[in-house]
Short mmCIF file of C-alpha atoms and ligand atoms in Angstrom, two decimals:
data_model
loop_
_atom_site.label_atom_id
_atom_site.label_comp_id
_atom_site.label_asym_id
_atom_site.label_seq_id
_atom_site.Cartn_x
_atom_site.Cartn_y
_atom_site.Cartn_z
CA MET A 1 -0.10 -0.13 -0.28
CA ARG A 2 0.71 3.78 -0.21
CA ILE A 3 0.68 6.16 2.29
CA GLU A 4 1.09 9.55 1.67
CA ILE A 5 0.51 12.10 4.03
CA ILE A 6 -0.84 15.91 3.33
CA VAL A 7 -1.57 19.00 5.22
CA GLY A 8 -5.05 20.05 5.30
CA ALA A 9 -8.24 20.02 6.98
CA ILE A 10 -9.81 17.15 6.42
CA GLN A 11 -13.39 17.52 5.84
CA THR A 12 -12.41 19.59 2.32
CA GLN A 13 -10.39 16.72 1.10
CA PRO A 14 -12.45 15.46 -2.32
CA ALA A 15 -12.01 11.05 -1.43
CA GLU A 16 -13.37 7.92 -1.59
CA ALA A 17 -13.94 8.19 2.96
CA ILE A 18 -12.61 10.02 4.90
CA VAL A 19 -12.44 8.40 8.93
CA VAL A 20 -12.71 10.40 11.88
CA ASN A 21 -13.42 9.60 14.90
CA LEU A 22 -15.20 9.98 18.64
CA PHE A 23 -14.30 9.17 22.11
CA GLU A 24 -17.08 7.58 24.51
CA GLY A 25 -19.32 10.25 25.31
CA VAL A 26 -18.53 13.75 23.61
CA THR A 27 -21.97 15.25 22.99
CA GLU A 28 -19.61 17.97 20.79
CA PRO A 29 -17.89 17.21 18.56
CA ALA A 30 -14.73 19.24 18.20
CA GLY A 31 -11.32 19.24 16.51
CA ALA A 32 -11.24 16.91 13.08
CA THR A 33 -14.35 15.55 13.58
CA GLY A 34 -16.28 19.39 15.36
CA ALA A 35 -15.25 20.24 11.76
CA VAL A 36 -16.86 17.64 9.61
CA ASP A 37 -19.92 18.09 11.70
CA GLN A 38 -20.13 21.66 10.73
CA ALA A 39 -19.63 20.77 7.36
CA LEU A 40 -22.56 18.75 7.58
CA SER A 41 -25.05 21.22 9.17
CA GLY A 42 -24.34 19.48 12.75
CA GLN A 43 -24.56 16.17 11.21
CA LEU A 44 -22.94 13.74 13.40
CA ARG A 45 -24.41 15.45 16.86
CA VAL A 46 -27.40 13.71 15.22
CA LEU A 47 -25.70 10.82 15.75
CA LEU A 48 -24.63 11.37 18.93
CA ALA A 49 -28.01 12.52 20.54
CA GLY A 50 -29.84 9.62 19.03
CA GLY A 51 -27.79 7.21 20.96
CA ASP A 52 -27.09 5.60 17.75
CA PHE A 53 -23.66 6.09 18.24
CA ARG A 54 -21.82 6.33 20.96
CA GLY A 55 -17.79 6.01 20.95
CA LYS A 56 -17.98 3.01 22.08
CA PRO A 57 -14.30 1.05 20.54
CA ASN A 58 -14.53 0.16 17.67
CA GLU A 59 -17.67 0.63 16.96
CA VAL A 60 -18.39 2.40 13.43
CA ALA A 61 -20.88 4.29 11.47
CA VAL A 62 -21.10 5.75 7.96
CA LEU A 63 -22.47 8.80 6.76
CA TYR A 64 -23.42 10.33 3.33
CA PRO A 65 -22.66 13.56 2.66
CA ALA A 66 -24.22 13.99 -0.32
CA GLY A 67 -21.99 16.89 -1.54
CA ALA A 68 -21.52 19.38 1.73
CA ILE A 69 -17.86 18.17 0.99
CA PRO A 70 -15.77 16.91 -0.96
CA ALA A 71 -16.36 12.82 0.45
CA GLN A 72 -18.13 10.69 -1.01
CA ARG A 73 -18.50 8.68 2.28
CA VAL A 74 -17.55 9.74 6.32
CA ILE A 75 -16.55 6.38 8.23
CA LEU A 76 -16.68 7.88 12.26
CA VAL A 77 -15.08 5.23 13.95
CA GLY A 78 -15.38 4.44 18.34
CA LEU A 79 -12.11 4.58 20.51
CA GLY A 80 -14.31 4.51 23.73
CA LYS A 81 -13.19 6.31 26.50
CA ALA A 82 -10.36 9.51 27.33
CA GLU A 83 -9.09 8.44 30.25
CA LYS A 84 -8.78 4.29 29.30
CA PHE A 85 -7.52 5.30 24.68
CA THR A 86 -3.38 3.99 23.74
CA LEU A 87 -2.14 3.51 20.93
CA ASP A 88 -3.79 0.62 20.99
CA GLY A 89 -6.21 2.30 20.45
CA ALA A 90 -5.55 4.10 17.89
CA ARG A 91 -4.51 1.11 15.82
CA GLN A 92 -7.99 -0.93 16.43
CA ALA A 93 -9.61 2.78 15.26
CA ALA A 94 -7.61 3.07 12.13
CA ALA A 95 -8.10 -1.11 11.42
CA THR A 96 -11.40 -0.78 12.48
CA ALA A 97 -12.29 1.90 10.12
CA ALA A 98 -9.97 0.72 7.13
CA LYS A 99 -11.79 -2.82 7.34
CA LYS A 100 -15.05 -1.33 7.06
CA ALA A 101 -14.21 1.32 4.50
CA ARG A 102 -12.98 -1.64 1.59
CA GLU A 103 -16.44 -3.85 2.91
CA LEU A 104 -17.91 -1.01 0.88
CA GLY A 105 -15.60 -1.18 -2.10
CA VAL A 106 -13.14 2.13 -1.67
CA THR A 107 -9.33 2.22 -2.49
CA HIS A 108 -8.54 5.13 -1.72
CA LEU A 109 -9.18 6.22 2.07
CA HIS A 110 -8.33 9.54 3.56
CA THR A 111 -7.90 9.93 8.02
CA ILE A 112 -6.62 11.69 10.30
CA LEU A 113 -4.47 11.24 13.01
CA HIS A 114 -6.41 8.97 16.29
CA GLY A 115 -5.09 10.26 19.04
CA ALA A 116 -2.88 13.35 18.56
CA GLY A 117 -5.77 15.81 19.45
CA SER A 118 -7.53 15.55 22.76
CA GLY A 119 -5.72 11.86 22.84
CA GLY A 120 -3.18 13.11 23.29
CA LEU A 121 -0.65 11.11 20.88
CA ASP A 122 2.69 11.77 20.65
CA PRO A 123 1.65 12.75 16.49
CA GLU A 124 5.12 10.36 16.04
CA LYS A 125 4.11 7.40 17.63
CA ALA A 126 0.32 8.04 16.28
CA ALA A 127 0.75 7.90 12.72
CA GLU A 128 3.06 4.64 13.50
CA ALA A 129 -0.34 3.48 14.83
CA VAL A 130 -2.59 4.75 13.00
CA VAL A 131 -0.67 3.11 9.64
CA GLU A 132 0.30 0.00 11.48
CA GLY A 133 -3.59 -0.85 12.71
CA THR A 134 -3.53 -0.22 9.05
CA LEU A 135 -2.18 -2.63 7.46
CA LEU A 136 -2.31 -5.12 9.83
CA GLY A 137 -5.94 -4.68 9.71
CA LEU A 138 -6.40 -4.88 6.31
CA TYR A 139 -4.17 -7.92 5.98
CA ARG A 140 -5.37 -11.13 4.85
CA PHE A 141 -5.12 -14.21 3.03
CA ASN A 142 -5.95 -15.11 -0.62
CA GLU A 143 -2.71 -16.99 -3.03
CA LEU A 144 -3.89 -19.89 -2.72
CA LYS A 145 -7.44 -19.24 -3.86
CA THR A 146 -8.51 -19.12 -7.63
CA LYS A 147 -12.34 -17.76 -7.46
CA LEU A 148 -11.74 -14.54 -5.68
CA ASP A 149 -14.93 -12.91 -7.75
CA ASP A 150 -16.68 -11.30 -3.80
CA VAL A 151 -13.77 -10.51 -2.28
CA ARG A 152 -12.67 -6.97 -2.27
CA PRO A 153 -10.00 -5.33 -4.41
CA ASP A 154 -7.29 -3.90 -2.05
CA ILE A 155 -7.17 -0.29 0.05
CA GLU A 156 -4.22 1.20 -3.09
CA THR A 157 -3.93 4.20 -0.80
CA LEU A 158 -3.44 5.56 2.68
CA THR A 159 -3.13 9.48 3.48
CA LEU A 160 -2.88 10.21 6.82
CA VAL A 161 -4.73 14.41 6.98
CA GLU A 162 -2.93 16.28 9.11
CA LEU A 163 -3.98 20.28 10.29
CA ASP A 164 -0.75 21.59 11.00
CA ALA A 165 2.41 21.47 8.67
CA GLY A 166 4.38 21.33 11.51
CA ARG A 167 3.13 17.43 12.73
CA LYS A 168 4.60 17.02 8.88
CA ALA A 169 8.31 15.77 9.74
CA ALA A 170 7.16 13.85 12.36
CA MET A 171 4.72 12.04 10.75
CA GLU A 172 6.77 10.55 8.27
CA THR A 173 9.08 8.97 10.76
CA GLY A 174 6.07 6.79 11.97
CA ALA A 175 4.65 6.16 9.25
CA ARG A 176 7.23 4.63 7.40
CA VAL A 177 8.38 2.49 10.66
CA GLY A 178 4.43 1.21 11.55
CA GLN A 179 4.73 0.56 7.53
CA VAL A 180 7.42 -1.51 8.32
CA ILE A 181 6.70 -3.56 11.34
CA ALA A 182 3.21 -4.25 9.21
CA GLU A 183 4.60 -5.58 6.25
CA SER A 184 7.14 -7.44 8.40
CA THR A 185 4.37 -8.82 10.64
CA ALA A 186 2.34 -9.89 7.33
CA LEU A 187 5.46 -11.84 5.92
CA THR A 188 5.23 -14.28 9.25
CA ARG A 189 1.90 -14.20 8.62
CA ASP A 190 1.78 -15.58 4.99
CA LEU A 191 4.97 -18.14 6.21
CA VAL A 192 2.83 -19.25 9.07
CA ASN A 193 -0.76 -19.41 6.81
CA ARG A 194 1.37 -21.16 4.30
CA PRO A 195 0.34 -24.56 4.11
CA SER A 196 3.36 -26.95 4.59
CA ASN A 197 3.86 -28.32 1.46
CA VAL A 198 4.32 -25.33 0.09
CA ALA A 199 6.28 -24.27 3.26
CA THR A 200 9.12 -27.21 3.59
CA PRO A 201 11.93 -26.32 5.64
CA SER A 202 13.49 -25.40 1.42
CA TYR A 203 11.27 -23.25 0.51
CA ILE A 204 11.58 -21.17 4.59
CA ALA A 205 14.67 -21.28 3.26
CA GLU A 206 14.61 -19.38 0.05
CA VAL A 207 12.43 -16.97 1.27
CA ALA A 208 14.46 -15.91 4.15
CA ARG A 209 17.36 -15.67 1.51
CA GLN A 210 15.20 -13.77 -0.69
CA MET A 211 14.65 -11.26 1.88
CA ALA A 212 18.28 -10.84 3.19
CA GLY A 213 19.29 -10.32 0.10
CA GLU A 214 16.28 -7.31 -0.40
CA VAL A 215 16.77 -5.82 2.20
CA GLY A 216 21.08 -6.26 2.56
CA MET A 217 21.37 -8.27 5.45
CA GLY A 218 23.61 -11.96 5.32
CA CYS A 219 22.95 -14.78 5.27
CA THR A 220 24.06 -18.25 5.20
CA VAL A 221 21.67 -21.43 4.94
CA LEU A 222 23.64 -24.59 6.83
CA GLU A 223 22.42 -27.59 4.57
CA LYS A 224 21.71 -31.48 6.22
CA ASP A 225 25.58 -32.38 5.51
CA ALA A 226 27.21 -29.45 7.07
CA LEU A 227 24.09 -30.10 10.33
CA THR A 228 25.51 -32.99 10.40
CA ALA A 229 29.21 -32.22 10.32
CA LEU A 230 29.13 -29.87 12.77
CA GLY A 231 27.35 -32.61 15.15
CA MET A 232 23.45 -31.88 15.43
CA GLY A 233 21.59 -35.32 16.56
CA SER A 234 19.55 -33.31 18.81
CA PHE A 235 17.38 -31.48 15.46
CA LEU A 236 18.79 -34.18 13.61
CA SER A 237 16.71 -36.83 15.42
CA VAL A 238 14.07 -35.16 14.59
CA ASN A 239 13.85 -34.61 10.38
CA GLN A 240 15.23 -38.52 10.73
CA GLY A 241 11.70 -39.13 9.76
CA GLY A 242 10.69 -37.39 6.78
CA ASP A 243 12.07 -36.82 3.53
CA GLU A 244 12.09 -32.88 3.26
CA PRO A 245 15.87 -32.51 4.81
CA ALA A 246 17.15 -30.74 7.06
CA ARG A 247 17.90 -26.36 7.06
CA MET A 248 19.33 -23.83 9.30
CA VAL A 249 18.95 -20.39 8.53
CA ILE A 250 21.47 -18.06 9.87
CA LEU A 251 20.33 -14.28 8.89
CA GLU A 252 22.66 -11.30 10.22
CA HIS A 253 22.09 -8.53 10.70
CA ASN A 254 25.31 -5.94 11.06
CA LEU A 255 27.20 -8.71 9.74
CA GLY A 256 30.64 -7.57 11.37
CA ARG A 257 29.90 -5.03 13.19
CA ASP A 258 32.27 -6.20 16.25
CA ASP A 259 31.55 -2.89 18.01
CA LEU A 260 27.56 -3.96 17.92
CA PRO A 261 26.07 -5.28 21.25
CA THR A 262 25.15 -8.19 18.94
CA VAL A 263 21.94 -10.41 20.22
CA ALA A 264 20.51 -13.45 19.12
CA LEU A 265 16.87 -14.57 17.80
CA VAL A 266 16.26 -18.68 17.35
CA GLY A 267 13.15 -19.74 16.43
CA LYS A 268 11.59 -23.36 16.18
CA GLY A 269 11.26 -24.17 12.35
CA ILE A 270 9.22 -26.91 12.42
CA THR A 271 6.81 -26.94 9.22
CA PHE A 272 4.37 -29.41 9.86
CA ASP A 273 4.10 -31.31 13.14
CA THR A 274 3.06 -35.16 13.20
CA GLY A 275 4.53 -35.60 16.50
CA GLY A 276 5.85 -38.43 14.68
CA ILE A 277 6.36 -41.22 16.05
CA SER A 278 4.68 -40.40 19.45
CA LEU A 279 1.42 -39.53 16.43
CA LYS A 280 -1.11 -36.63 17.91
CA PRO A 281 -4.54 -37.41 16.92
CA GLY A 282 -5.88 -36.48 14.24
CA GLN A 283 -8.25 -33.68 15.52
CA GLY A 284 -7.03 -30.44 14.12
CA MET A 285 -3.42 -31.58 13.13
CA ASP A 286 -3.93 -29.57 10.04
CA ARG A 287 -2.38 -26.75 13.06
CA MET A 288 0.29 -28.02 12.97
CA LYS A 289 1.39 -25.88 9.96
CA GLY A 290 1.93 -23.92 12.21
CA ASP A 291 4.99 -24.89 14.24
CA MET A 292 7.42 -22.57 12.07
CA GLY A 293 5.65 -19.63 14.31
CA GLY A 294 8.80 -18.65 15.59
CA ALA A 295 11.13 -19.27 13.34
CA ALA A 296 8.21 -17.27 11.16
CA ALA A 297 8.36 -14.54 13.53
CA VAL A 298 12.39 -14.34 14.37
CA LEU A 299 12.84 -13.56 9.79
CA GLY A 300 10.34 -11.03 9.87
CA ALA A 301 11.81 -9.20 13.41
CA LEU A 302 14.73 -9.72 11.43
CA ARG A 303 13.03 -7.93 8.09
CA ALA A 304 12.03 -4.60 10.03
CA ALA A 305 14.59 -4.56 11.79
CA ALA A 306 17.39 -4.60 8.37
CA LEU A 307 15.24 -1.76 6.82
CA LEU A 308 14.82 0.60 10.25
CA ASP A 309 18.86 0.07 10.36
CA LEU A 310 18.92 -0.24 14.52
CA PRO A 311 21.92 -0.01 15.79
CA LEU A 312 22.53 -3.79 16.93
CA HIS A 313 24.30 -6.96 15.93
CA LEU A 314 21.78 -9.03 15.26
CA VAL A 315 21.61 -12.81 14.73
CA GLY A 316 18.41 -14.84 13.57
CA LEU A 317 18.26 -19.04 13.88
CA LEU A 318 16.46 -21.16 12.60
CA PRO A 319 16.82 -24.78 12.37
CA LEU A 320 13.73 -26.05 10.00
CA THR A 321 12.03 -29.58 9.68
CA GLU A 322 9.35 -31.71 9.49
CA ASN A 323 8.57 -34.02 12.48
CA MET A 324 7.09 -37.02 10.18
CA PRO A 325 7.11 -41.10 11.36
CA ASP A 326 8.61 -43.13 8.91
CA ALA A 327 11.13 -46.15 9.60
CA GLN A 328 13.88 -44.15 9.39
CA ALA A 329 12.08 -42.26 12.32
CA VAL A 330 13.58 -41.77 15.43
CA LYS A 331 11.44 -44.27 18.25
CA PRO A 332 10.47 -43.42 21.79
CA GLY A 333 14.20 -44.46 24.21
CA ASP A 334 16.21 -43.73 21.29
CA VAL A 335 18.91 -41.54 23.08
CA VAL A 336 20.85 -38.88 20.69
CA ARG A 337 23.99 -36.87 21.05
CA SER A 338 23.22 -33.31 20.69
CA LEU A 339 25.68 -30.79 19.58
CA LYS A 340 26.75 -29.22 23.29
CA GLY A 341 27.34 -33.20 23.72
CA LEU A 342 24.78 -33.31 26.10
CA THR A 343 23.32 -36.94 25.49
CA ILE A 344 19.25 -36.76 24.91
CA GLU A 345 17.11 -39.75 25.28
CA ILE A 346 14.06 -38.80 23.45
CA LEU A 347 10.59 -40.46 25.58
CA ASN A 348 8.53 -38.50 23.09
CA THR A 349 8.61 -37.66 19.50
CA ASP A 350 6.01 -34.78 20.04
CA ALA A 351 8.46 -32.90 22.46
CA GLU A 352 10.45 -32.36 18.92
CA GLY A 353 10.91 -28.70 19.58
CA ARG A 354 13.29 -28.90 21.85
CA LEU A 355 15.40 -31.38 20.26
CA VAL A 356 15.83 -28.72 17.38
CA LEU A 357 16.05 -25.90 19.71
CA ALA A 358 18.96 -26.91 21.39
CA ASP A 359 21.33 -27.32 18.93
CA ALA A 360 20.36 -23.71 18.19
CA LEU A 361 20.89 -22.23 20.81
CA THR A 362 24.00 -23.80 21.77
CA TYR A 363 24.93 -22.93 17.58
CA ALA A 364 24.23 -18.87 18.37
CA GLY A 365 26.89 -19.55 21.60
CA ASN A 366 29.39 -18.93 18.29
CA PHE A 367 28.31 -15.66 17.85
CA THR A 368 29.20 -14.39 22.02
CA PRO A 369 25.48 -12.64 22.22
CA ALA A 370 25.13 -10.48 24.79
CA ALA A 371 21.50 -12.21 24.74
CA VAL A 372 19.86 -14.81 23.71
CA LEU A 373 15.48 -15.16 22.94
CA ASP A 374 14.28 -18.34 21.89
CA ILE A 375 10.93 -17.86 19.95
CA ALA A 376 8.21 -21.23 20.20
CA THR A 377 5.34 -22.96 19.69
CA LEU A 378 6.88 -25.37 22.22
CA THR A 379 3.75 -26.64 24.04
CA GLY A 380 0.17 -27.69 24.90
CA GLY A 381 0.92 -26.74 28.46
CA ARG A 382 1.42 -22.48 27.81
CA VAL A 383 -2.52 -22.92 26.09
CA ILE A 384 -3.95 -24.67 28.72
CA ALA A 385 -1.84 -21.88 31.97
CA LEU A 386 -2.63 -18.40 29.66
CA GLY A 387 -5.13 -19.47 27.62
CA ALA A 388 -4.43 -16.64 24.58
CA HIS A 389 -4.11 -13.05 26.16
CA ALA A 390 -0.56 -14.06 27.18
CA ALA A 391 2.77 -15.98 25.46
CA ALA A 392 4.89 -17.88 28.91
CA VAL A 393 8.85 -16.53 28.77
CA MET A 394 11.07 -18.41 31.44
CA GLY A 395 14.47 -17.71 32.09
CA ASP A 396 16.29 -14.16 32.96
CA ASP A 397 14.50 -12.26 34.88
CA ALA A 398 14.89 -8.72 33.81
CA LEU A 399 15.02 -9.68 30.46
CA CYS A 400 11.40 -11.22 30.68
CA ALA A 401 11.01 -7.54 32.68
CA ARG A 402 11.48 -6.00 29.51
CA LEU A 403 9.47 -9.10 27.61
CA GLN A 404 6.45 -7.09 29.72
CA THR A 405 7.13 -3.43 28.91
CA ALA A 406 7.70 -4.42 25.60
CA GLY A 407 4.43 -6.84 25.40
CA GLN A 408 1.84 -4.49 26.94
CA VAL A 409 3.48 -1.38 24.39
CA VAL A 410 2.26 -3.92 21.31
CA TYR A 411 -0.12 -5.29 23.11
CA GLU A 412 1.53 -8.64 22.22
CA ARG A 413 1.90 -9.44 26.36
CA VAL A 414 3.46 -11.88 28.20
CA TRP A 415 3.81 -13.54 31.19
CA PRO A 416 6.34 -15.59 33.53
CA LEU A 417 7.12 -18.65 34.60
CA PRO A 418 9.42 -20.44 37.04
CA LEU A 419 12.57 -22.45 36.80
CA PHE A 420 13.08 -23.44 39.70
CA ASP A 421 15.79 -26.02 40.27
CA GLU A 422 13.31 -28.55 41.69
CA TYR A 423 11.74 -28.68 38.69
CA HIS A 424 14.46 -29.68 36.50
CA GLU A 425 14.46 -33.00 38.81
CA ALA A 426 11.58 -34.54 36.55
CA LEU A 427 14.41 -34.43 33.22
CA LYS A 428 16.36 -37.11 34.64
CA SER A 429 17.24 -40.25 32.51
CA ASP A 430 17.69 -42.93 33.98
CA VAL A 431 20.12 -43.81 29.87
CA ALA A 432 21.11 -40.50 29.45
CA ASP A 433 22.39 -36.74 30.34
CA ILE A 434 18.69 -35.89 30.22
CA LYS A 435 15.31 -36.69 29.01
CA ASN A 436 12.53 -34.82 26.89
CA ILE A 437 10.28 -34.90 28.15
CA GLY A 438 9.29 -35.01 32.84
CA GLY A 439 6.70 -37.98 32.09
CA SER A 440 4.23 -36.65 33.83
CA ARG A 441 1.24 -34.05 32.53
CA GLU A 442 2.78 -31.10 35.81
CA ALA A 443 3.94 -27.89 34.27
CA SER A 444 5.09 -28.98 30.59
CA ALA A 445 5.32 -25.02 29.46
CA ILE A 446 8.78 -25.36 32.68
CA MET A 447 10.06 -28.78 31.72
CA GLY A 448 10.38 -27.30 28.27
CA GLY A 449 11.78 -24.01 29.50
CA CYS A 450 13.96 -26.43 31.79
CA PHE A 451 15.64 -28.47 29.25
CA LEU A 452 15.97 -25.53 26.89
CA SER A 453 17.98 -23.73 29.19
CA LYS A 454 20.45 -26.71 29.43
CA PHE A 455 21.87 -25.75 26.24
CA THR A 456 22.67 -21.87 26.45
CA PRO A 457 25.16 -20.39 25.30
CA ASP A 458 27.21 -20.51 29.10
CA ASP A 459 26.67 -16.85 31.25
CA VAL A 460 24.42 -15.50 29.02
CA PRO A 461 20.89 -13.64 28.96
CA TRP A 462 18.27 -16.33 27.96
CA VAL A 463 14.85 -16.34 27.72
CA HIS A 464 12.84 -18.44 25.95
CA ILE A 465 8.99 -17.36 24.70
CA ASP A 466 6.70 -20.18 24.24
CA ILE A 467 3.85 -18.52 21.79
CA ALA A 468 2.07 -22.17 21.65
CA GLY A 469 -1.41 -21.65 20.33
CA LEU A 470 -1.42 -17.94 19.84
CA GLU A 471 0.92 -18.72 16.45
CA PHE A 472 -2.34 -18.20 14.70
CA THR A 473 -6.33 -16.98 16.24
CA GLU A 474 -9.64 -18.17 15.39
CA LYS A 475 -11.13 -14.84 16.88
CA ASP A 476 -10.99 -12.26 13.90
CA GLN A 477 -10.16 -8.55 16.15
CA PRO A 478 -9.97 -5.53 15.55
CA TYR A 479 -5.48 -5.41 13.66
CA VAL A 480 -5.32 -9.39 13.99
CA PRO A 481 -8.39 -10.79 11.57
CA LYS A 482 -8.57 -15.56 11.69
CA GLY A 483 -6.09 -16.88 10.44
CA ALA A 484 -2.11 -16.34 11.25
CA THR A 485 -0.78 -13.71 13.91
CA GLY A 486 2.53 -12.76 13.97
CA MET A 487 3.25 -13.26 16.80
CA GLY A 488 6.22 -12.63 17.92
CA VAL A 489 7.39 -9.89 15.42
CA ARG A 490 6.03 -7.39 17.22
CA LEU A 491 7.32 -7.38 20.78
CA PHE A 492 10.17 -8.00 19.12
CA VAL A 493 10.71 -4.75 17.45
CA GLU A 494 9.40 -3.54 19.96
CA LEU A 495 12.03 -4.94 22.71
CA LEU A 496 15.09 -4.32 20.05
CA ARG A 497 14.47 -0.78 19.61
CA THR A 498 14.19 -0.08 22.99
CA TRP A 499 17.46 -1.62 23.64
CA SER A 500 19.23 0.55 20.98
CA ALA A 501 17.42 2.96 22.40
CA GLY A 502 20.11 2.71 25.64
N1 LIG B 601 4.26 -28.25 19.06
C1 LIG B 601 3.49 -29.24 19.66
C2 LIG B 601 2.73 -27.67 20.88
C3 LIG B 601 1.70 -27.34 20.12
C4 LIG B 601 0.68 -26.98 20.86
C5 LIG B 601 2.03 -26.36 19.58
C6 LIG B 601 -0.61 -26.99 20.07
C7 LIG B 601 1.23 -25.07 18.72
C8 LIG B 601 -0.63 -25.96 19.49
C9 LIG B 601 4.57 -29.99 20.80
O1 LIG B 601 5.95 -30.13 20.65
C10 LIG B 601 4.57 -30.67 21.14
O2 LIG B 601 3.30 -31.37 20.46
N2 LIG B 601 4.51 -30.72 22.41
C11 LIG B 601 3.20 -31.24 23.43
C12 LIG B 601 5.15 -32.05 24.19
C13 LIG B 601 4.58 -32.63 25.39
C14 LIG B 601 5.21 -34.45 24.49
C15 LIG B 601 6.11 -33.15 26.57
C16 LIG B 601 2.63 -30.28 24.02
O3 LIG B 601 2.66 -29.68 24.76
O4 LIG B 601 1.59 -31.84 23.92
MN1 LIG B 602 5.29 -32.05 18.87
ZN1 LIG B 603 5.67 -28.35 17.90
#
């Protein structure tokens, strides 16, 4: 989509549709919305007086000026209570209005900046939120449909209309950031939405290579032989049962910049998780095409970080493989040797994410990182513990706290779980150094975290983010439509932006 910013009055724009807003409880619209109301001889006040529009969050109404102003339509969106309004409200309002506009067949949309008037938001941040919300809300995945007859066309341009010329430069900066973040999230969503017969390990590696070329970052793809030579027996054990060869993608933003702190992001990249020999039940198994959601989030975050030119040396590690059952597949009871040298007794082949991450986390140590974060659709236990509204984080307390702050800002919230010493005891194996499951159903998200902690580089702060179940949403939300969410991209970008800021 093309984004532009113009200085002028919203009510004078010749537009297919203009978007204005109202806080809940307002009876006399002010600012840009007030100006539109006046130009429409008080039509908005009539709507409010009749109780037809109350300004609830994401409430939307469409008015037809019929020549009273040059715009063909006025889309009015509710912002909720002024005292509860945040940046997220601006994202949501923008998304709601844009989806309404698209439904009406609008292809060129004009909008004011939600929340930058009486909402008190900084114009740069508000522009970022409006552009981000618009693009994320309009996201859809139609590439596999051949019949698109009843699909509305895409919105081609979004014009932010601002009266104060002094705000234009800041808005341009914010709008660009919002676009980069939203488009990077869309890349992640696309990868998660794509089925496993399309998004294979080599396919994702190719997408990574192409993305890296476009934004100018380093990309190395380790093929199966290289992984074998390195000694990644844990990772490769998961690949044994499938025909698609494993790949490890290594992305590097600011490659070779020794002066910058290094942060390594590791993403679980199971392109389909059948469970292996410990086969999953059939019900809902299709969702396991999204078991590479962590890897896809790392890819999206790296793209955004490069385009935003964040002053960090960022390493993205994507261990990619299917988890399939066949005659060659790893079997319960098998013992494999990890890159770290620790032997692992695999008691459940469906606890495969930790096996691929173990070797990738160890490999991250080669980059002497200041911090390592992994993100993974790791356990059903995460879903049971926290449901739809928070990912689980485990590991370094300070880093968990920073992620909590970042998550609150972008509304991809996280909540900590403990990795107390006592929990680790359940992973002791009779025949190997460690086993890959705790053996009971207790604390399974924590067991995943405990296992991973044994393979992280020594003395480096590390956090594990379990996003199982959050890679998709069943519920259509204003800027997270049903389907792949892209969870993790915005969380990482916010963390890394504040990291760079000091
Ligand atoms: N990929 C799954 C976890 C998952 C569950 C992702 C629901 C998305 C939605 C993971 O590989 C898995 O199978 N975990 C097992 C681990 C168990 C065998 C210890 C689980 O959580 O049941
Ligand atoms: Mn599994
Ligand atoms: Zn899995």
